[in-house]
Phi, psi and omega in degrees: 000129183288138176255127183261123186242131175256117177262122181245108182201137182277353178278119187294332182285347182294324180298312179297318181298315182290323179297320179290315185295322184252025184304313182295318180293328177289319182292321181275004174084013178286316181236151168228127183255140172235145188236144176221150183268339179204178183296323182295315178295323179298320179298319179297318179296318180298322179290326181279332185233082184290354181271009177292132185262328193213140176246135167248112186229136171287159178269309185270107179217153176291155183074233179277121181277178184294326181292321178292322177302319179299326180294325183275338188302313182302329181289324185270315182218090185289347182270324183301145179240152189244134169251121184272133174257120186216161180293151180298132176086001181279066188296319184298313180292324178298316180298317179296318180297316180294323178294333180269008172109006177299141182278324180196178179217154176229134180268149175269147357294144189286129169270102188293333176294318177293321180296316180299319178295320180291320177298316181297318178297316180292321179300316179297319181296315182295320179298316177297322180295317179295319178298319178296317179295321179296319178296319178296320180295318177298319180297321178296317179296316179297317180296318179297316178297316179302313180297318181295314186290322179293321178289326177293324179290330182301317186297305180296326178294319177299322179293320178298312181300314182296319181294316179295319177303316181295318178298318182287338178272347180286130188298323186270004177247114182292147178282079184287162179300318178301319179295319178298319179295316178300313182296315182298315183284328175295318177295323178296318177297319179296319177296319180297316178297318178297323177294318178300315180296317182296314182290327177293319178295321179295316181291331178269008178057039179260000183259124180261151173284134180252117182280114178231154181237132179186182181276097185301308180298325177291322179298314180297319179297316178300318181294317178300318182296332178298336182267358183298318177303326179292316179290323178298321182294339178254009182058041177254150174274152177220118182235156178220131178228145176205149173247009176281129178287152176296150180158190180271126178232143178262115181202163178270097188297321182298318181287322174300317181297316181295319180296306185291321180294325177295314180295320179292318179301314179296316181300316180294320182296323186263000183250124183249336174220155179096237182182188182230137176234139178239133177226147179226111184235147181283141175231175181296329184262353182158246182223149174250115179258125183235131174239116185241135177227166176251037184281200190285343177082172181231134180294152189300320185285351177261345183304319181297346186253000189296336181263002180286135179293134178063019176291131180247097180295167185269083173060029176241196187304321184299310187275330191298320186231348174248065192296339179275342184066030186261316194300314181287329174297322178294319177302315180296314182297318179295319179297315178298320181297329178280355181086021182247189179227157178224141181223154178225139172231141184202157172210148177264161184297136180204188182296117176077010179217151179260157180276162177162165182221142179231122172257127181238123181241133172257113186234134179280153171203171179230136170280143179219147183278336181212156182297338184055224182265358182288152178291150180272144176285128184263350183114161182298145180241001183295141176262121183251121176268141173294128184296151175290129180270133178293144174287182181294115178298139184072013181289145180273124181273329182208122187263014178289113186295341180288343180275140176297151179267128178239135176250129177256121179245108187207130183276344176277114188301316183293317179294320179299311182292328176296314181294320177300314182296318183287325184277340187291347177288334183244346186222160162279134188232132168245162179218155176218150187266354178203168184296325180296311178295326177296321179295315178299316180296320179297319180293325182282320190254339182046067182289170175285321184220143169242126173256117186231141172291160180276307183261114183214162176288158174070311179208119184277176185296324176299309183296321178296315179299315181299317179297315182299317185279342180273343183263121180301336180288327185246002188292346179279345185290127176286136182243126174247119180265132174250131182215146174282348181273123177266009183290140181297326181297323178293317180295316181295321178297316180299315181292324179294333179276355176111003178300140181274337179202163185212125179233142178264146176274145355286137182257157177271124184300322179297321178294319178300316180299318179296318180294323177296317179298320179296318179295319179294323177296319178296318178296321180295320178297322179292320177298317178300319181297314181293323178294320181294325177301323180279321192276323188276124183293337182265003179279166178294154179304129186299325183297327186279333189245351184296136183269343184276130183298318181295314180297323177301315180294319180296314180297323179297317178297317179295318181299318182293338181236033187298323184273005181268109182288346180270359178303127183219177185294321181299317181294317179299318180299318178297316181296328181267003180056047180228159171283161178300321180296316181296320178296318179300311183296319181296311181296320181294320179295326184275329189230351186065019178244157170278161177303322179298316179295321181294316179300314181297315182291327177294318178300316181295320180294322177289330178298323178304313182297320181292318178298319180293331182275002173109359178287148176285168180296320181294315179299315182299320181304314181286326181293332181257013168092016175271142185288328180221147176300327182293320179291323176299315181298319180298313182292320180298315181295319181297325185272316185259001178062029175196160180278162175302321180296317178296324180295321181295322183283347187295000000 
């Protein structure tokens, strides 16, 4: 990168001297020199050429001297730095120049080796300064865009919430489940946007403390009670204890409300059995606020990161339901703004211990005898929605066996239940709330298709896909990954792990239905191919050409025991380390045949080869595992519409 240098000196020979001395650096584009005879001319050049990086200026010049030029420089070009050229021993002027912002100085007569080193040092400094300024400028643009987009999103969301509220309050419009879902999720989006705005204001120091006076323990109790319908709907207990006496307390009610409501919302979301307890106790410095739950807990190595903004934990509590990583970061920022501290302790369920998480906040407050001029606390204003309750995981939506089985794996309860409801008109549907349960369900039921979210607790969509495709028992299952990430790298990773399709959220339900139909059509064509390999006497031997790893192994086992009339499904299932049910589902998914039918058709297909090679019908019957030639002839005639003898004569 070229460095532009302005030399300000009234000695005419200096221009020629510098051009000669720095000729090579000028030619290779390292330096570009501009020249001025005095400070006034230098100011004009600086105003016309704002890309000047460095000034070399004499002090004693006619008209405007170098010291006066230094006074004007920050106004015109705050990034450029100045190296002062001065007579040896001119200590007073050097001191004045440095006080006015000079970066360094060189005494005359000039030692050009020393000057080159000083120029290089100054050049590096200016380059870093410009990079920092550019980053700050980009940050300002991003912040402005962030503020604009969040405020723009607020308006339509507020309109959606208000319209749905009005519809639900209208007597002749029933409060249907779809309307309730729309309102709950619109409010959640609005809360998320408000959290983004709040944390951005806190980081930019735009949030002021608001002095309010009210009954602090009573305020906390009212806020806790607002969440009781939510805990009741999940059969959780909710308790509140305090040793603070009622009275007037000076505190910022809005920030207390935001902190406690965030912690309670998270606790309810992550707790499935047990309950939540809130306590408020007096300390020497103020109050200790504690929120304790019996939820799923946080692993030890993730605890140091729970308050980091946008931290995406690895399929645990942090990432599973607080996907933005905002809410706990907001709690920390608000606590710090109040002059307090926040701590978290947690453990996951293990041998001899129960799971749970405890957030402890030390927050200052003041007792006061009268409200004075401070605003009075009016009570909590947060709107609490009753959480969507998950339907029965693994519940059957439609038991018509003619319909393909689809498994939906999604940790968001409302989205999961919505997809189950929409897909159940065309498919039998099971559901699971995380990748681990989805994997167990896939092994038990062997569905035609699994639709899975990407980011989930316990086992994410990538890991689930990899497991499904690596296991010969489940590798036939088509996998559709749903992700909020539209990045090409995420899609490519999913496809590289074996995913059959990839859709970004929000997805169009009609498009999902079409993609499912395409996948099922592809599976049906493959089933037809495998059936034809077995059924058609003129096709190539199935063992040699089958492309499916599982069928190859199954055919090999049958081939090795082809003449054994006692060969049965139970023995094959044991050899394949599968249950009888799993073997049935796997074979049926691949061929539309039962294992018994597949064994019989394989015997018949091999019988064709033996008959063609000159074996009699009786010999062939025993070689392919039939107990009697007569039974072999009966089965052969039913399948091929002719007897073995007629086939030989054909």
